[in-house]
């Protein structure tokens, strides 16, 4: 039925602001409102012009969060830096202009060794707050247990919570919010979700390990316990990690014969696999915890039972999957990755969630090191490097694409979701300009089996599914690189310059990275891309993985309000070998604006009941599942699905807005929202090419 007065009470439409190119409704040109003809509209990196000298960071692990901090209707973003910072807060001024306003904002801690960041509304006042992670100082030889024995170390490695005051400024409320439970371990990625359904967002911190003690070529491979903070509803948080069962599982470390490599702890009388309790830091304090090194975490409802489940990516250890078995105030998660058959060791780094095969459920992509170790001989000695573990059926260097095949068997009182690992069978039409090296088996060491399909692709950290041309199906981007010791950008240990894969809506992809101008490389000349042209010179044009930066964080959001999803990428700083010498180089930011050639669109922004009347779902509807149906280009009706995520990918967080491509359709036939509170809301005949704010109705 058409929208009636009751529907309209819960659906607010932003006004048309064509002149400012903010939230557009019917003001795009004809080429933007027609379905894609198969052409590729390139992205444009506006960072050098828009950000100026602030287009570079000094940080090994720079994170980025896209969010509307001042609630003026457009998207701003926040970028982390190392101790000495400050962290950057970029205010969106419209017309592709940004002002760096961290000074005086209260959210630029120069003493923090900052890493991952999440923008979530923890007090349900309608403004997203900032949780900023931190990690240990490089080169000091000290782990977190020595925080109070070294000048300024506690301040440098303490995570921080900045309360958005709603007037353009933030307040550091860390001491009052966490007290002695503040996280001092090496935080990497932050995730928000309402794990117990009380309307308040809780926090999960994925901790890795202090960089000074990270080793991959030995069996000792400790990490730091992860932390789950329960929101008490009064801007205080309680650490419930251990009782909830999510602080991290025991490391898997196996010899070639499959037997566990264990170390004895004299203090506890226990044996630990992969964790050596004898290792101490410079102040003789014990190093690390007997658990894996976490890079990223993902909350989403993987079994469709209405609550958020948890996935954790470990560097050099297994994927971990926790089913949410919370009962009322008793928060409890159950580890089920073994029952799912995906407890495989890899260098797991980032998560992307999306319906890549258009079957109306959510699939998972997990980045890994890629094919690069397969170009060299296998590593014979045990360690956490996938160059060793890839030799066995319990380890891999290759990415995982996990297709959602619905809920399968049961374990106790809960269900086990069925995710099939389909990476190798997923076809990718390779780039004619920059195909992965593994396509030619001559480049691989003969001891390895050549990878195929999507599994044949290169290194990745940050990643995201999104509809690049608004044709109604999901596309996939990732970036990332790893260099050898003493090298920065250009190091060729695990080179990666980013990959943009255009989806066909049926589970296949086409590599359009170069044509889309999404190489994680500075100063690329894209003027000639015809490899048959005499003027094409890949090296002179800086097209190739050897020119890569050190890609790390990635976040998506419609920065200029034209209905097409844009991307922000971060790169780590480091030493660069130049003419036989070494010089330090900052990490460039890339702010890629989508070329905007393609179909119609509809962006949905949710407002939960807690921000309206103090009951219902959290303010931004994090955890809500949205199904949108529209007329398909080929006739009939197609249905897309997205979930509002408070956990996005490596180090970073996407905008909470959900942008749906409509193709040739000019409206959504139906929108069905399952709110975290359990309320289901249906809207019909919603006009496209605009941003709509949908409020949660009362039960």
mmCIF file of C-alpha atoms in Angstrom, residues 237-482:
data_model
loop_
_atom_site.group_PDB
_atom_site.id
_atom_site.type_symbol
_atom_site.label_atom_id
_atom_site.label_comp_id
_atom_site.label_asym_id
_atom_site.label_seq_id
_atom_site.Cartn_x
_atom_site.Cartn_y
_atom_site.Cartn_z
ATOM 1 C CA UNK A 237 31.167 0.021 31.432
ATOM 2 C CA UNK A 238 31.944 -3.356 33.015
ATOM 3 C CA UNK A 239 34.475 -5.845 31.671
ATOM 4 C CA UNK A 240 32.545 -9.114 31.236
ATOM 5 C CA UNK A 241 34.918 -10.783 28.756
ATOM 6 C CA UNK A 242 35.783 -13.857 30.766
ATOM 7 C CA UNK A 243 32.300 -14.744 32.019
ATOM 8 C CA UNK A 244 30.822 -14.073 28.566
ATOM 9 C CA UNK A 245 33.379 -16.438 27.020
ATOM 10 C CA UNK A 246 34.835 -14.037 24.430
ATOM 11 C CA UNK A 247 38.235 -12.894 25.681
ATOM 12 C CA UNK A 248 39.932 -15.288 23.250
ATOM 13 C CA UNK A 249 40.619 -18.978 22.884
ATOM 14 C CA UNK A 250 43.830 -20.955 23.315
ATOM 15 C CA UNK A 251 46.332 -20.602 20.459
ATOM 16 C CA UNK A 252 46.726 -23.447 17.976
ATOM 17 C CA UNK A 253 50.401 -24.232 17.343
ATOM 18 C CA UNK A 254 51.231 -27.552 15.694
ATOM 19 C CA UNK A 255 54.352 -29.378 14.604
ATOM 20 C CA UNK A 256 54.450 -30.930 11.111
ATOM 21 C CA UNK A 257 53.242 -34.213 12.591
ATOM 22 C CA UNK A 258 50.140 -32.473 13.905
ATOM 23 C CA UNK A 259 51.065 -32.622 17.581
ATOM 24 C CA UNK A 260 50.678 -29.529 19.743
ATOM 25 C CA UNK A 261 53.748 -27.464 20.631
ATOM 26 C CA UNK A 262 53.299 -26.623 24.306
ATOM 27 C CA UNK A 263 55.064 -24.614 27.011
ATOM 28 C CA UNK A 264 54.910 -25.174 30.775
ATOM 29 C CA UNK A 265 53.836 -22.459 33.206
ATOM 30 C CA UNK A 266 55.498 -22.901 36.600
ATOM 31 C CA UNK A 267 53.103 -20.464 38.253
ATOM 32 C CA UNK A 268 49.883 -22.223 37.245
ATOM 33 C CA UNK A 269 51.143 -25.743 36.544
ATOM 34 C CA UNK A 270 49.456 -25.593 33.122
ATOM 35 C CA UNK A 271 50.702 -26.296 29.620
ATOM 36 C CA UNK A 272 49.927 -23.694 26.948
ATOM 37 C CA UNK A 273 49.934 -24.271 23.227
ATOM 38 C CA UNK A 274 51.904 -21.566 21.403
ATOM 39 C CA UNK A 275 52.326 -19.387 24.522
ATOM 40 C CA UNK A 276 55.620 -19.269 26.404
ATOM 41 C CA UNK A 277 55.111 -17.842 29.925
ATOM 42 C CA UNK A 278 58.891 -17.525 30.377
ATOM 43 C CA UNK A 279 59.035 -14.570 27.979
ATOM 44 C CA UNK A 280 59.446 -11.282 29.875
ATOM 45 C CA UNK A 281 59.822 -7.656 28.870
ATOM 46 C CA UNK A 282 62.612 -5.208 29.722
ATOM 47 C CA UNK A 283 61.224 -4.743 33.243
ATOM 48 C CA UNK A 284 61.015 -8.521 33.780
ATOM 49 C CA UNK A 285 57.215 -8.555 33.568
ATOM 50 C CA UNK A 286 55.487 -11.405 31.797
ATOM 51 C CA UNK A 287 54.611 -10.754 28.164
ATOM 52 C CA UNK A 288 51.224 -11.379 26.564
ATOM 53 C CA UNK A 289 48.386 -13.780 27.286
ATOM 54 C CA UNK A 290 47.733 -17.376 26.158
ATOM 55 C CA UNK A 291 45.495 -16.393 23.271
ATOM 56 C CA UNK A 292 45.688 -15.309 19.638
ATOM 57 C CA UNK A 293 46.550 -11.964 18.054
ATOM 58 C CA UNK A 294 43.268 -10.360 17.030
ATOM 59 C CA UNK A 295 43.094 -7.967 14.103
ATOM 60 C CA UNK A 296 39.369 -7.452 13.594
ATOM 61 C CA UNK A 297 35.939 -8.328 14.958
ATOM 62 C CA UNK A 298 32.505 -8.423 13.378
ATOM 63 C CA UNK A 299 29.102 -8.407 15.066
ATOM 64 C CA UNK A 300 26.163 -9.583 12.962
ATOM 65 C CA UNK A 301 23.232 -11.934 13.323
ATOM 66 C CA UNK A 302 24.616 -14.970 11.494
ATOM 67 C CA UNK A 303 21.790 -17.342 12.467
ATOM 68 C CA UNK A 304 18.807 -14.976 12.105
ATOM 69 C CA UNK A 305 17.645 -15.371 15.688
ATOM 70 C CA UNK A 306 17.537 -11.653 16.427
ATOM 71 C CA UNK A 307 20.739 -11.113 18.406
ATOM 72 C CA UNK A 308 24.303 -10.182 17.340
ATOM 73 C CA UNK A 309 26.844 -12.978 17.058
ATOM 74 C CA UNK A 310 30.594 -12.363 17.037
ATOM 75 C CA UNK A 311 33.364 -13.217 14.559
ATOM 76 C CA UNK A 312 37.052 -12.594 15.359
ATOM 77 C CA UNK A 313 39.969 -12.553 12.905
ATOM 78 C CA UNK A 314 43.342 -13.679 14.275
ATOM 79 C CA UNK A 315 46.761 -13.069 12.781
ATOM 80 C CA UNK A 316 48.470 -16.466 12.625
ATOM 81 C CA UNK A 317 45.686 -18.382 14.335
ATOM 82 C CA UNK A 318 42.125 -19.577 13.729
ATOM 83 C CA UNK A 319 39.038 -17.683 12.847
ATOM 84 C CA UNK A 320 36.826 -17.602 15.915
ATOM 85 C CA UNK A 321 33.020 -17.560 15.735
ATOM 86 C CA UNK A 322 30.847 -17.067 18.806
ATOM 87 C CA UNK A 323 27.107 -17.700 18.867
ATOM 88 C CA UNK A 324 25.203 -15.304 21.087
ATOM 89 C CA UNK A 325 23.431 -17.400 23.723
ATOM 90 C CA UNK A 326 22.592 -14.511 26.050
ATOM 91 C CA UNK A 327 19.601 -15.064 28.305
ATOM 92 C CA UNK A 328 18.297 -11.868 29.833
ATOM 93 C CA UNK A 329 21.045 -10.275 31.894
ATOM 94 C CA UNK A 330 23.269 -13.351 31.586
ATOM 95 C CA UNK A 331 25.534 -12.518 28.634
ATOM 96 C CA UNK A 332 26.958 -15.703 27.181
ATOM 97 C CA UNK A 333 28.637 -16.633 23.889
ATOM 98 C CA UNK A 334 29.460 -20.134 22.647
ATOM 99 C CA UNK A 335 32.443 -20.898 20.414
ATOM 100 C CA UNK A 336 31.233 -22.739 17.273
ATOM 101 C CA UNK A 337 33.904 -22.288 14.566
ATOM 102 C CA UNK A 338 34.951 -25.956 14.801
ATOM 103 C CA UNK A 339 31.355 -27.140 14.392
ATOM 104 C CA UNK A 340 31.047 -24.808 11.383
ATOM 105 C CA UNK A 341 34.193 -26.309 9.839
ATOM 106 C CA UNK A 342 35.957 -22.962 9.395
ATOM 107 C CA UNK A 343 38.471 -23.122 12.277
ATOM 108 C CA UNK A 344 41.349 -22.717 9.840
ATOM 109 C CA UNK A 345 44.626 -20.984 10.690
ATOM 110 C CA UNK A 346 45.515 -17.972 8.552
ATOM 111 C CA UNK A 347 46.719 -14.391 8.768
ATOM 112 C CA UNK A 348 43.091 -13.277 9.108
ATOM 113 C CA UNK A 349 42.846 -9.500 8.988
ATOM 114 C CA UNK A 350 39.599 -7.853 7.903
ATOM 115 C CA UNK A 351 35.892 -8.633 7.464
ATOM 116 C CA UNK A 352 33.412 -7.563 4.791
ATOM 117 C CA UNK A 353 29.716 -8.434 5.061
ATOM 118 C CA UNK A 354 27.399 -8.445 2.068
ATOM 119 C CA UNK A 355 25.084 -10.489 -0.141
ATOM 120 C CA UNK A 356 27.509 -11.105 -3.023
ATOM 121 C CA UNK A 357 25.327 -13.733 -4.739
ATOM 122 C CA UNK A 358 21.981 -11.910 -4.358
ATOM 123 C CA UNK A 359 20.208 -14.728 -2.513
ATOM 124 C CA UNK A 360 18.897 -12.475 0.272
ATOM 125 C CA UNK A 361 21.303 -13.508 3.018
ATOM 126 C CA UNK A 362 24.617 -12.113 4.255
ATOM 127 C CA UNK A 363 27.937 -13.642 3.241
ATOM 128 C CA UNK A 364 31.378 -13.011 4.757
ATOM 129 C CA UNK A 365 34.690 -12.156 3.087
ATOM 130 C CA UNK A 366 37.863 -12.403 5.194
ATOM 131 C CA UNK A 367 41.195 -11.019 4.008
ATOM 132 C CA UNK A 368 44.434 -12.975 4.302
ATOM 133 C CA UNK A 369 48.040 -12.693 3.076
ATOM 134 C CA UNK A 370 47.103 -14.045 -0.343
ATOM 135 C CA UNK A 371 49.126 -16.042 -2.832
ATOM 136 C CA UNK A 372 52.473 -14.307 -2.145
ATOM 137 C CA UNK A 373 54.089 -17.025 0.062
ATOM 138 C CA UNK A 374 53.332 -19.516 -2.716
ATOM 139 C CA UNK A 375 55.962 -17.832 -4.892
ATOM 140 C CA UNK A 376 58.626 -19.132 -2.471
ATOM 141 C CA UNK A 377 59.528 -22.520 -1.056
ATOM 142 C CA UNK A 378 57.537 -23.756 1.966
ATOM 143 C CA UNK A 379 58.822 -22.841 5.412
ATOM 144 C CA UNK A 380 59.937 -26.047 7.187
ATOM 145 C CA UNK A 381 59.983 -24.835 10.806
ATOM 146 C CA UNK A 382 56.821 -24.404 12.930
ATOM 147 C CA UNK A 383 55.454 -20.940 13.493
ATOM 148 C CA UNK A 384 52.431 -18.730 12.926
ATOM 149 C CA UNK A 385 53.452 -17.703 9.408
ATOM 150 C CA UNK A 386 51.012 -19.096 6.840
ATOM 151 C CA UNK A 387 54.039 -19.932 4.684
ATOM 152 C CA UNK A 388 54.321 -22.821 7.170
ATOM 153 C CA UNK A 389 50.685 -23.584 7.978
ATOM 154 C CA UNK A 390 49.499 -23.494 4.335
ATOM 155 C CA UNK A 391 51.176 -26.884 3.844
ATOM 156 C CA UNK A 392 48.492 -28.527 5.980
ATOM 157 C CA UNK A 393 44.726 -28.817 5.693
ATOM 158 C CA UNK A 394 44.332 -26.766 8.878
ATOM 159 C CA UNK A 395 46.063 -23.662 7.486
ATOM 160 C CA UNK A 396 45.835 -21.290 4.522
ATOM 161 C CA UNK A 397 47.333 -18.064 3.149
ATOM 162 C CA UNK A 398 44.365 -17.435 0.870
ATOM 163 C CA UNK A 399 41.328 -15.232 1.396
ATOM 164 C CA UNK A 400 38.057 -16.773 2.534
ATOM 165 C CA UNK A 401 34.714 -16.112 0.870
ATOM 166 C CA UNK A 402 32.117 -17.788 3.064
ATOM 167 C CA UNK A 403 28.770 -18.244 1.358
ATOM 168 C CA UNK A 404 25.782 -18.207 3.680
ATOM 169 C CA UNK A 405 23.765 -21.371 3.095
ATOM 170 C CA UNK A 406 21.399 -20.853 6.015
ATOM 171 C CA UNK A 407 21.149 -22.515 9.394
ATOM 172 C CA UNK A 408 22.256 -26.115 9.531
ATOM 173 C CA UNK A 409 22.540 -28.476 12.479
ATOM 174 C CA UNK A 410 22.046 -27.702 16.154
ATOM 175 C CA UNK A 411 24.479 -27.651 19.048
ATOM 176 C CA UNK A 412 22.762 -27.919 22.412
ATOM 177 C CA UNK A 413 19.989 -25.355 22.366
ATOM 178 C CA UNK A 414 21.474 -23.274 19.569
ATOM 179 C CA UNK A 415 21.803 -23.509 15.820
ATOM 180 C CA UNK A 416 24.965 -23.828 13.755
ATOM 181 C CA UNK A 417 24.968 -21.574 10.673
ATOM 182 C CA UNK A 418 26.160 -23.129 7.443
ATOM 183 C CA UNK A 419 28.829 -21.037 5.724
ATOM 184 C CA UNK A 420 30.479 -22.761 2.764
ATOM 185 C CA UNK A 421 34.045 -21.768 1.867
ATOM 186 C CA UNK A 422 33.777 -21.010 -1.876
ATOM 187 C CA UNK A 423 36.820 -18.821 -2.579
ATOM 188 C CA UNK A 424 38.527 -21.081 -5.098
ATOM 189 C CA UNK A 425 35.339 -21.777 -7.037
ATOM 190 C CA UNK A 426 34.347 -18.102 -7.204
ATOM 191 C CA UNK A 427 35.248 -16.917 -10.681
ATOM 192 C CA UNK A 428 37.008 -13.605 -11.241
ATOM 193 C CA UNK A 429 37.637 -12.188 -14.697
ATOM 194 C CA UNK A 430 41.224 -10.955 -14.229
ATOM 195 C CA UNK A 431 42.476 -7.516 -15.101
ATOM 196 C CA UNK A 432 44.187 -7.267 -18.467
ATOM 197 C CA UNK A 433 46.381 -4.523 -17.061
ATOM 198 C CA UNK A 434 47.390 -5.811 -13.620
ATOM 199 C CA UNK A 435 46.476 -9.494 -13.159
ATOM 200 C CA UNK A 436 47.694 -11.238 -10.008
ATOM 201 C CA UNK A 437 51.098 -12.848 -10.397
ATOM 202 C CA UNK A 438 49.663 -16.228 -9.408
ATOM 203 C CA UNK A 439 47.675 -16.443 -12.661
ATOM 204 C CA UNK A 440 50.895 -17.643 -14.312
ATOM 205 C CA UNK A 441 52.000 -20.824 -12.523
ATOM 206 C CA UNK A 442 55.580 -20.135 -13.603
ATOM 207 C CA UNK A 443 55.654 -17.545 -10.811
ATOM 208 C CA UNK A 444 54.737 -20.100 -8.137
ATOM 209 C CA UNK A 445 57.056 -22.501 -6.364
ATOM 210 C CA UNK A 446 56.413 -26.043 -7.660
ATOM 211 C CA UNK A 447 55.834 -27.340 -4.124
ATOM 212 C CA UNK A 448 52.522 -25.497 -3.940
ATOM 213 C CA UNK A 449 49.206 -26.226 -5.590
ATOM 214 C CA UNK A 450 48.255 -23.202 -7.743
ATOM 215 C CA UNK A 451 45.294 -21.243 -6.358
ATOM 216 C CA UNK A 452 42.248 -20.521 -8.488
ATOM 217 C CA UNK A 453 39.362 -18.062 -8.675
ATOM 218 C CA UNK A 454 39.152 -15.465 -5.949
ATOM 219 C CA UNK A 455 41.725 -17.449 -3.943
ATOM 220 C CA UNK A 456 44.399 -16.448 -6.489
ATOM 221 C CA UNK A 457 44.379 -12.824 -5.354
ATOM 222 C CA UNK A 458 46.785 -10.759 -3.326
ATOM 223 C CA UNK A 459 47.217 -9.375 0.175
ATOM 224 C CA UNK A 460 44.426 -7.639 2.047
ATOM 225 C CA UNK A 461 43.780 -5.739 5.266
ATOM 226 C CA UNK A 462 40.733 -3.431 5.139
ATOM 227 C CA UNK A 463 37.805 -4.531 2.963
ATOM 228 C CA UNK A 464 34.170 -3.717 2.177
ATOM 229 C CA UNK A 465 31.216 -4.888 0.110
ATOM 230 C CA UNK A 466 29.221 -2.069 -1.518
ATOM 231 C CA UNK A 467 27.243 -1.376 -4.690
ATOM 232 C CA UNK A 468 29.739 0.639 -6.714
ATOM 233 C CA UNK A 469 27.461 1.561 -9.644
ATOM 234 C CA UNK A 470 24.040 1.230 -7.946
ATOM 235 C CA UNK A 471 22.914 -1.627 -10.173
ATOM 236 C CA UNK A 472 21.487 -3.618 -7.265
ATOM 237 C CA UNK A 473 24.291 -6.091 -6.541
ATOM 238 C CA UNK A 474 27.361 -6.086 -4.317
ATOM 239 C CA UNK A 475 30.906 -5.296 -5.392
ATOM 240 C CA UNK A 476 34.047 -5.883 -3.324
ATOM 241 C CA UNK A 477 37.123 -3.815 -2.549
ATOM 242 C CA UNK A 478 40.147 -4.508 -0.371
ATOM 243 C CA UNK A 479 43.638 -3.116 0.078
ATOM 244 C CA UNK A 480 46.740 -3.969 2.040
ATOM 245 C CA UNK A 481 50.424 -4.739 1.879
ATOM 246 C CA UNK A 482 53.183 -6.044 4.098
#
